[in-house]
Short mmCIF file of C-alpha atoms and ligand atoms in Angstrom, two decimals:
data_model
loop_
_atom_site.label_atom_id
_atom_site.label_comp_id
_atom_site.label_asym_id
_atom_site.label_seq_id
_atom_site.Cartn_x
_atom_site.Cartn_y
_atom_site.Cartn_z
CA MET A 5 -0.11 -0.33 0.30
CA SER A 6 1.58 3.59 -1.01
CA ASP A 7 1.90 5.88 1.75
CA GLU A 8 -0.55 8.08 -0.13
CA ALA A 9 -3.09 5.65 0.22
CA VAL A 10 -2.06 5.33 4.05
CA GLN A 11 -2.24 9.12 4.23
CA ALA A 12 -5.82 9.09 2.69
CA THR A 13 -7.53 7.16 5.52
CA ASN A 14 -6.95 10.31 7.72
CA ASP A 15 -9.48 11.72 5.55
CA ASP A 16 -12.03 8.98 5.87
CA ALA A 17 -11.78 8.68 9.60
CA SER A 18 -12.22 12.51 10.28
CA MET A 19 -14.86 12.84 8.06
CA CYS A 20 -16.82 10.18 10.13
CA LYS A 21 -15.99 11.69 13.35
CA ARG A 22 -17.13 14.89 11.45
CA TYR A 23 -20.64 13.52 10.59
CA ALA A 24 -21.25 11.34 13.83
CA VAL A 25 -20.63 14.99 15.67
CA GLU A 26 -23.12 16.45 13.49
CA LYS A 27 -25.61 13.95 13.93
CA GLY A 28 -25.40 14.38 17.67
CA TYR A 29 -22.76 11.68 18.67
CA TRP A 30 -20.45 13.68 20.81
CA LYS A 31 -19.75 17.18 20.67
CA ASP A 32 -16.41 18.64 18.97
CA PRO A 33 -16.37 22.24 18.09
CA TYR A 34 -13.33 22.12 16.19
CA ILE A 35 -13.81 19.15 13.55
CA ASN A 36 -15.89 21.01 11.66
CA LEU A 37 -12.90 23.78 11.21
CA LEU A 38 -10.74 20.82 9.86
CA VAL A 39 -12.72 18.85 7.64
CA LYS A 40 -15.69 19.47 5.26
CA LEU A 41 -18.85 17.55 5.68
CA GLY A 42 -18.71 14.11 3.59
CA GLU A 43 -21.63 11.94 2.72
CA ARG A 44 -24.02 10.06 4.83
CA ARG A 45 -22.61 6.86 6.85
CA ALA A 46 -24.41 4.11 8.19
CA PRO A 47 -25.63 4.65 12.05
CA GLU A 48 -23.45 1.49 12.97
CA ILE A 49 -20.27 3.27 11.95
CA SER A 50 -21.22 6.57 13.67
CA ARG A 51 -21.42 4.43 16.63
CA GLY A 52 -18.68 2.96 16.31
CA TYR A 53 -16.65 6.01 16.68
CA TYR A 54 -18.63 6.83 19.33
CA ALA A 55 -17.32 3.85 21.48
CA ARG A 56 -13.77 4.77 20.02
CA MET A 57 -14.08 8.16 21.18
CA GLU A 58 -15.56 7.61 24.35
CA GLY A 59 -12.90 4.72 25.00
CA ILE A 60 -9.91 6.55 24.25
CA ARG A 61 -11.43 9.41 25.83
CA ILE A 62 -11.95 7.88 29.20
CA LEU A 63 -8.37 6.24 29.10
CA LEU A 64 -6.73 9.52 27.99
CA GLU A 65 -8.35 11.62 30.75
CA LYS A 66 -7.70 9.56 33.54
CA PHE A 67 -4.09 9.14 32.56
CA LEU A 68 -3.95 12.84 33.05
CA ARG A 69 -5.72 13.23 35.98
CA MET A 70 -3.35 10.24 37.70
CA THR A 71 -0.53 12.38 36.50
CA GLU A 72 -2.10 15.57 38.20
CA CYS A 73 -1.21 16.76 33.69
CA LYS A 74 2.05 17.06 34.42
CA GLY A 75 3.15 14.64 31.67
CA GLN A 76 3.38 13.83 28.30
CA VAL A 77 1.04 12.58 25.44
CA VAL A 78 2.51 11.94 22.23
CA SER A 79 -0.02 11.12 19.53
CA LEU A 80 1.14 8.53 17.03
CA GLY A 81 -0.74 9.10 13.21
CA ALA A 82 -2.72 11.61 15.00
CA GLY A 83 -3.97 12.91 11.60
CA PHE A 84 -6.76 15.72 12.28
CA ASP A 85 -7.21 14.56 15.89
CA THR A 86 -8.78 17.73 18.03
CA ALA A 87 -7.99 16.39 21.24
CA LEU A 88 -5.58 19.26 21.96
CA TRP A 89 -8.30 21.87 21.99
CA ARG A 90 -10.95 19.61 23.39
CA LEU A 91 -9.05 18.83 26.75
CA LYS A 92 -7.69 22.58 26.38
CA ASP A 93 -11.66 23.26 27.31
CA ALA A 94 -11.58 20.56 29.75
CA LYS A 95 -8.69 21.92 31.53
CA LEU A 96 -6.45 18.91 31.03
CA LEU A 97 -3.60 20.41 28.94
CA PRO A 98 -0.97 18.17 29.38
CA THR A 99 3.00 19.33 29.92
CA SER A 100 3.04 18.65 26.51
CA TYR A 101 1.22 17.19 23.72
CA ILE A 102 3.07 16.08 20.47
CA GLU A 103 1.39 14.78 17.34
CA VAL A 104 3.42 12.91 14.69
CA ASP A 105 2.35 12.03 11.13
CA PHE A 106 3.46 12.15 7.70
CA ARG A 107 4.57 15.23 6.43
CA PRO A 108 1.68 15.77 4.10
CA VAL A 109 -1.05 15.32 6.85
CA THR A 110 0.83 17.64 9.35
CA SER A 111 0.95 20.29 6.38
CA ARG A 112 -2.66 20.43 5.97
CA LYS A 113 -3.26 20.73 9.25
CA CYS A 114 -0.71 23.55 10.34
CA GLN A 115 -2.50 25.25 7.33
CA LYS A 116 -5.89 24.53 8.48
CA ILE A 117 -4.86 25.95 11.96
CA ARG A 118 -2.74 28.97 10.83
CA SER A 119 -6.11 30.05 8.73
CA ARG A 120 -8.58 29.13 11.03
CA ASP A 121 -8.58 31.78 14.16
CA LYS A 122 -10.76 29.22 16.42
CA LEU A 123 -7.77 26.83 16.22
CA MET A 124 -5.39 29.29 16.72
CA SER A 125 -6.24 31.58 19.22
CA PRO A 126 -6.70 28.69 22.03
CA LEU A 127 -2.59 27.83 20.86
CA ILE A 128 -1.73 31.81 21.40
CA GLU A 129 -3.48 31.71 24.68
CA ILE A 130 -2.12 28.53 26.27
CA SER A 131 1.38 29.54 24.82
CA GLY A 132 1.37 33.32 26.28
CA GLY A 133 1.37 35.22 22.59
CA ARG A 134 1.07 34.77 19.49
CA GLU A 135 5.42 35.06 19.27
CA HIS A 136 5.66 31.92 20.73
CA VAL A 137 3.37 29.79 18.68
CA LEU A 138 5.99 28.93 15.77
CA ILE A 139 4.26 27.29 12.97
CA GLY A 140 6.11 26.68 9.96
CA ASP A 141 4.86 24.97 6.27
CA ALA A 142 4.57 21.18 8.07
CA GLU A 143 4.94 21.77 11.71
CA LEU A 144 3.99 23.44 14.57
CA HIS A 145 5.77 24.41 17.96
CA SER A 146 4.04 25.84 20.93
CA LYS A 147 4.54 25.76 24.79
CA HIS A 148 2.11 22.51 24.94
CA TYR A 149 1.47 21.65 21.71
CA HIS A 150 3.80 20.49 19.11
CA ILE A 151 2.75 18.91 15.50
CA VAL A 152 5.85 17.14 13.64
CA TRP A 153 6.41 15.19 10.63
CA ALA A 154 8.45 11.70 11.02
CA ASP A 155 7.65 8.16 9.51
CA LEU A 156 6.82 5.97 12.32
CA ARG A 157 8.87 3.29 10.70
CA ASN A 158 11.97 5.33 10.82
CA LEU A 159 13.27 4.99 14.29
CA GLU A 160 16.29 7.91 14.10
CA GLU A 161 13.92 10.21 12.59
CA PHE A 162 11.06 9.66 15.00
CA GLU A 163 13.24 10.01 17.87
CA ASP A 164 14.94 13.66 16.33
CA LYS A 165 11.80 14.96 15.92
CA LEU A 166 10.70 13.85 19.57
CA LYS A 167 13.70 15.61 20.47
CA SER A 168 13.22 19.13 18.84
CA CYS A 169 9.49 19.27 20.78
CA GLY A 170 11.96 18.87 23.98
CA ILE A 171 10.52 15.17 25.26
CA ASP A 172 11.52 14.03 28.69
CA ASN A 173 11.86 10.55 28.58
CA SER A 174 11.94 11.12 32.42
CA LEU A 175 8.18 12.39 32.48
CA PRO A 176 5.26 9.83 32.38
CA THR A 177 4.28 9.23 29.15
CA LEU A 178 1.04 8.51 27.21
CA PHE A 179 1.65 7.00 23.46
CA LEU A 180 -2.03 6.98 21.52
CA ALA A 181 -2.31 5.08 18.26
CA GLU A 182 -6.02 5.43 17.03
CA CYS A 183 -6.03 3.21 13.55
CA VAL A 184 -2.21 3.34 12.88
CA LEU A 185 -0.23 0.70 13.94
CA VAL A 186 -1.99 -1.76 11.18
CA TYR A 187 -0.51 0.41 8.15
CA MET A 188 3.06 -0.62 9.07
CA SER A 189 4.51 -4.30 8.90
CA ALA A 190 4.09 -6.15 12.04
CA ALA A 191 7.99 -6.22 12.14
CA LYS A 192 7.95 -2.30 12.07
CA SER A 193 4.85 -1.78 14.12
CA SER A 194 7.23 -4.22 17.35
CA GLU A 195 10.36 -2.21 16.87
CA LEU A 196 8.28 1.16 17.25
CA LEU A 197 6.81 -0.37 20.55
CA SER A 198 10.06 -1.88 22.30
CA TRP A 199 12.01 1.41 21.29
CA ILE A 200 8.77 2.83 23.35
CA SER A 201 9.41 0.56 26.10
CA GLY A 202 12.95 0.99 26.03
CA LYS A 203 13.04 4.64 26.28
CA PHE A 204 10.76 5.42 28.46
CA ASP A 205 10.48 4.88 32.30
CA SER A 206 7.06 5.53 33.25
CA VAL A 207 4.65 4.74 29.81
CA PHE A 208 1.13 4.24 29.04
CA PHE A 209 -0.29 3.11 25.66
CA ILE A 210 -3.61 3.12 24.19
CA ASN A 211 -4.03 1.28 20.82
CA TYR A 212 -7.06 1.19 18.94
CA GLU A 213 -7.24 -0.97 15.95
CA GLN A 214 -8.75 -4.36 14.47
CA VAL A 215 -9.25 -7.40 16.35
CA ASN A 216 -10.28 -10.87 14.95
CA MET A 217 -9.02 -10.28 11.39
CA GLN A 218 -8.84 -13.99 10.65
CA ASP A 219 -12.34 -14.92 10.65
CA ARG A 220 -14.78 -14.41 7.87
CA PHE A 221 -16.27 -10.94 8.28
CA GLY A 222 -12.56 -9.73 9.49
CA GLN A 223 -11.43 -11.64 5.57
CA VAL A 224 -14.42 -9.52 4.08
CA MET A 225 -13.20 -6.39 5.73
CA VAL A 226 -9.71 -7.14 4.36
CA ASN A 227 -10.81 -7.57 1.21
CA ASN A 228 -13.09 -4.66 0.80
CA LEU A 229 -10.15 -2.12 2.03
CA ARG A 230 -7.85 -3.68 -0.39
CA GLY A 231 -10.46 -2.99 -3.11
CA ARG A 232 -10.05 0.50 -2.02
CA LYS A 233 -6.04 0.35 -2.69
CA CYS A 234 -6.18 0.10 1.21
CA ASP A 235 -3.88 -2.74 2.30
CA LEU A 236 -3.56 -3.91 5.93
CA CYS A 237 0.16 -4.87 6.07
CA GLY A 238 0.22 -5.27 9.98
CA ILE A 239 -2.64 -7.69 10.26
CA GLU A 240 -1.08 -10.31 11.94
CA PRO A 241 -1.30 -8.86 15.71
CA CYS A 242 -5.03 -8.41 14.66
CA THR A 243 -5.70 -11.73 15.03
CA SER A 244 -7.27 -11.57 18.40
CA LEU A 245 -7.33 -9.71 21.81
CA LYS A 246 -4.98 -12.02 23.10
CA THR A 247 -2.72 -11.59 20.30
CA GLN A 248 -3.00 -7.59 20.28
CA GLU A 249 -1.94 -8.06 24.32
CA GLU A 250 0.80 -10.20 22.98
CA ARG A 251 2.68 -7.56 21.15
CA PHE A 252 3.45 -5.21 23.93
CA THR A 253 4.33 -7.98 26.27
CA SER A 254 6.68 -9.40 24.05
CA SER A 255 8.12 -5.74 23.37
CA GLY A 256 8.84 -4.91 27.19
CA TRP A 257 6.05 -3.55 28.48
CA GLU A 258 4.89 -4.79 31.65
CA SER A 259 1.24 -5.34 31.50
CA SER A 260 -1.73 -5.04 28.60
CA ARG A 261 -5.39 -5.78 28.48
CA ALA A 262 -7.36 -5.67 24.97
CA VAL A 263 -10.94 -5.19 25.28
CA ASP A 264 -13.23 -5.90 22.14
CA MET A 265 -15.46 -2.58 21.45
CA MET A 266 -18.66 -4.55 21.53
CA GLU A 267 -18.11 -5.37 25.30
CA PHE A 268 -17.35 -1.97 25.90
CA TYR A 269 -20.24 -0.28 23.76
CA GLN A 270 -22.66 -2.41 25.53
CA SER A 271 -21.18 -0.93 29.11
CA LEU A 272 -21.80 2.89 27.83
CA PRO A 273 -23.77 4.49 30.60
CA ASP A 274 -25.47 6.64 27.99
CA LEU A 275 -26.44 4.39 25.39
CA ASP A 276 -29.93 5.01 25.48
CA ARG A 277 -29.36 8.31 24.10
CA ILE A 278 -26.75 7.05 21.71
CA VAL A 279 -29.78 3.99 20.20
CA ARG A 280 -32.38 7.08 19.76
CA LEU A 281 -30.31 9.13 17.34
CA GLU A 282 -30.59 7.08 14.34
CA PHE A 283 -32.73 4.24 13.25
CA LEU A 284 -30.31 1.10 13.46
CA ASP A 285 -31.77 -1.63 10.47
CA GLU A 286 -28.47 -4.24 10.99
CA ALA A 287 -28.27 -4.91 14.42
CA GLU A 288 -26.12 -8.12 13.45
CA LEU A 289 -23.71 -6.14 11.52
CA LEU A 290 -23.40 -3.59 14.19
CA GLU A 291 -22.16 -6.34 16.58
CA GLN A 292 -19.88 -7.76 13.46
CA LEU A 293 -18.46 -4.36 13.14
CA MET A 294 -18.14 -3.38 16.84
CA THR A 295 -16.20 -7.27 17.72
CA HIS A 296 -13.85 -6.18 14.91
CA TYR A 297 -12.44 -3.44 16.69
CA CYS A 298 -10.58 -3.11 20.22
CA ILE A 299 -9.00 -1.17 23.31
CA CYS A 300 -5.97 -2.33 24.27
CA ALA A 301 -4.37 -0.21 27.15
CA ALA A 302 -0.55 -1.22 27.99
CA TYR A 303 1.83 -0.05 30.14
CA LYS A 304 5.18 -0.21 32.01
CA ASP A 305 5.24 1.49 35.73
CA PRO A 306 8.36 1.34 37.53
CA ASN A 307 7.42 4.27 39.79
CA ASN A 308 4.35 3.21 40.76
CA ILE A 309 2.18 6.03 39.77
CA GLY A 310 -0.71 3.63 39.63
CA PHE A 311 -1.42 2.70 35.86
CA SER A 312 -2.71 -0.76 36.63
CA SER A 313 -6.12 1.26 37.57
CA ILE A 314 -6.38 2.97 34.28
CA ASN A 315 -8.86 1.02 32.54
CA LEU A 316 -12.30 1.72 30.45
CA LYS A 317 -14.44 1.62 33.38
CA LYS A 318 -16.58 5.03 34.15
CA SER A 319 -15.17 6.54 37.48
C1 SAM B 402 -6.53 6.03 9.78
S1 SAM B 402 -6.06 7.62 9.97
C2 SAM B 402 -6.51 7.50 11.73
C3 SAM B 402 -5.81 9.22 12.18
C4 SAM B 402 -6.03 9.58 13.52
N1 SAM B 402 -5.43 9.12 14.25
C5 SAM B 402 -7.71 9.00 13.82
O1 SAM B 402 -7.88 8.46 14.29
O2 SAM B 402 -9.02 10.34 13.39
C6 SAM B 402 -4.33 6.58 10.14
C7 SAM B 402 -2.96 7.85 10.24
O3 SAM B 402 -1.79 7.03 10.74
C8 SAM B 402 -0.98 8.25 9.89
N2 SAM B 402 0.27 6.91 9.78
C9 SAM B 402 0.44 5.91 9.13
N3 SAM B 402 1.23 5.24 9.06
C10 SAM B 402 2.41 5.79 9.72
C11 SAM B 402 3.72 6.22 9.79
N4 SAM B 402 4.22 5.16 9.42
N5 SAM B 402 4.03 7.52 10.03
C12 SAM B 402 3.26 8.44 10.24
N6 SAM B 402 2.43 8.49 10.10
C13 SAM B 402 1.63 7.16 9.80
C14 SAM B 402 -1.47 8.08 8.47
O4 SAM B 402 -0.70 9.18 7.72
C15 SAM B 402 -2.80 8.66 9.24
O5 SAM B 402 -3.32 10.28 9.37
#
């Protein structure tokens, strides 16, 4: 699969998010500034995105509260994610929030930020003045927020870029990968996970991506994507919840736990509201989709910060 096709997956993800926000699944006053409203999406897709957003939000906020916002977040393949602005509104900004993606993606994001006051003003506010927000062609550096480009398969390049953001390997750090690792070979994602666990002391990882991909429905998903010139070249660790967990424990992580999205979705406290938003024809399809995605939380916690208690339960 070409790098261009991988980068284009960001457009699809952000348009699905924008559509679900428009339908009222969750609030995001920033996504419409980054992406246009696209075609209609089926309700099961929007419900899937809702569960994905909620799962990541719950884990991320628990990490930030536990570390009293004195940690760092590194969002891998961040695309057009708007978490930085939403965290600012929730008064949960970490010491440093770093986003990494391919250059064409970071370049488009920087252009949009530069030209939209509603995105730029909060950055100026948290940085203490316009002169402290350095925004170039494809990178942005400011007090709490950085956008840099790198190919995550190239660890030297990735490390240099993290250093340019002033990353501190001794601070508690959360890495987030939302549908990203599956686009690189299993060998490359394993190198990346080993590198992170080797470099950072107290570190947490949230990985959201496909699971159960060897069954019939999983193969249909793979073939559909292939038909759209999108090859999932890192599918092996997406075989089961166990393989998703083992990819971490075999790469130097102390512990990992993966939950399928159906289990998480059914535990959501506002499910009544969600099911009333749009009529769903195909309950079976929703279940099939949800059981083919998972959230895996992994950590290394030598200083006993308490990462073992960060889970998907609402608290
Ligand atoms: C499916 S999109 C997800 C975007 C965002 N995380 C979200 O969920 O909305 C995958 C993103 O990962 C990025 N990506 C995939 N492989 C990458 C790599 N090797 N280096 C940098 N970025 C990568 C793509 O460019 C794309 O923006």
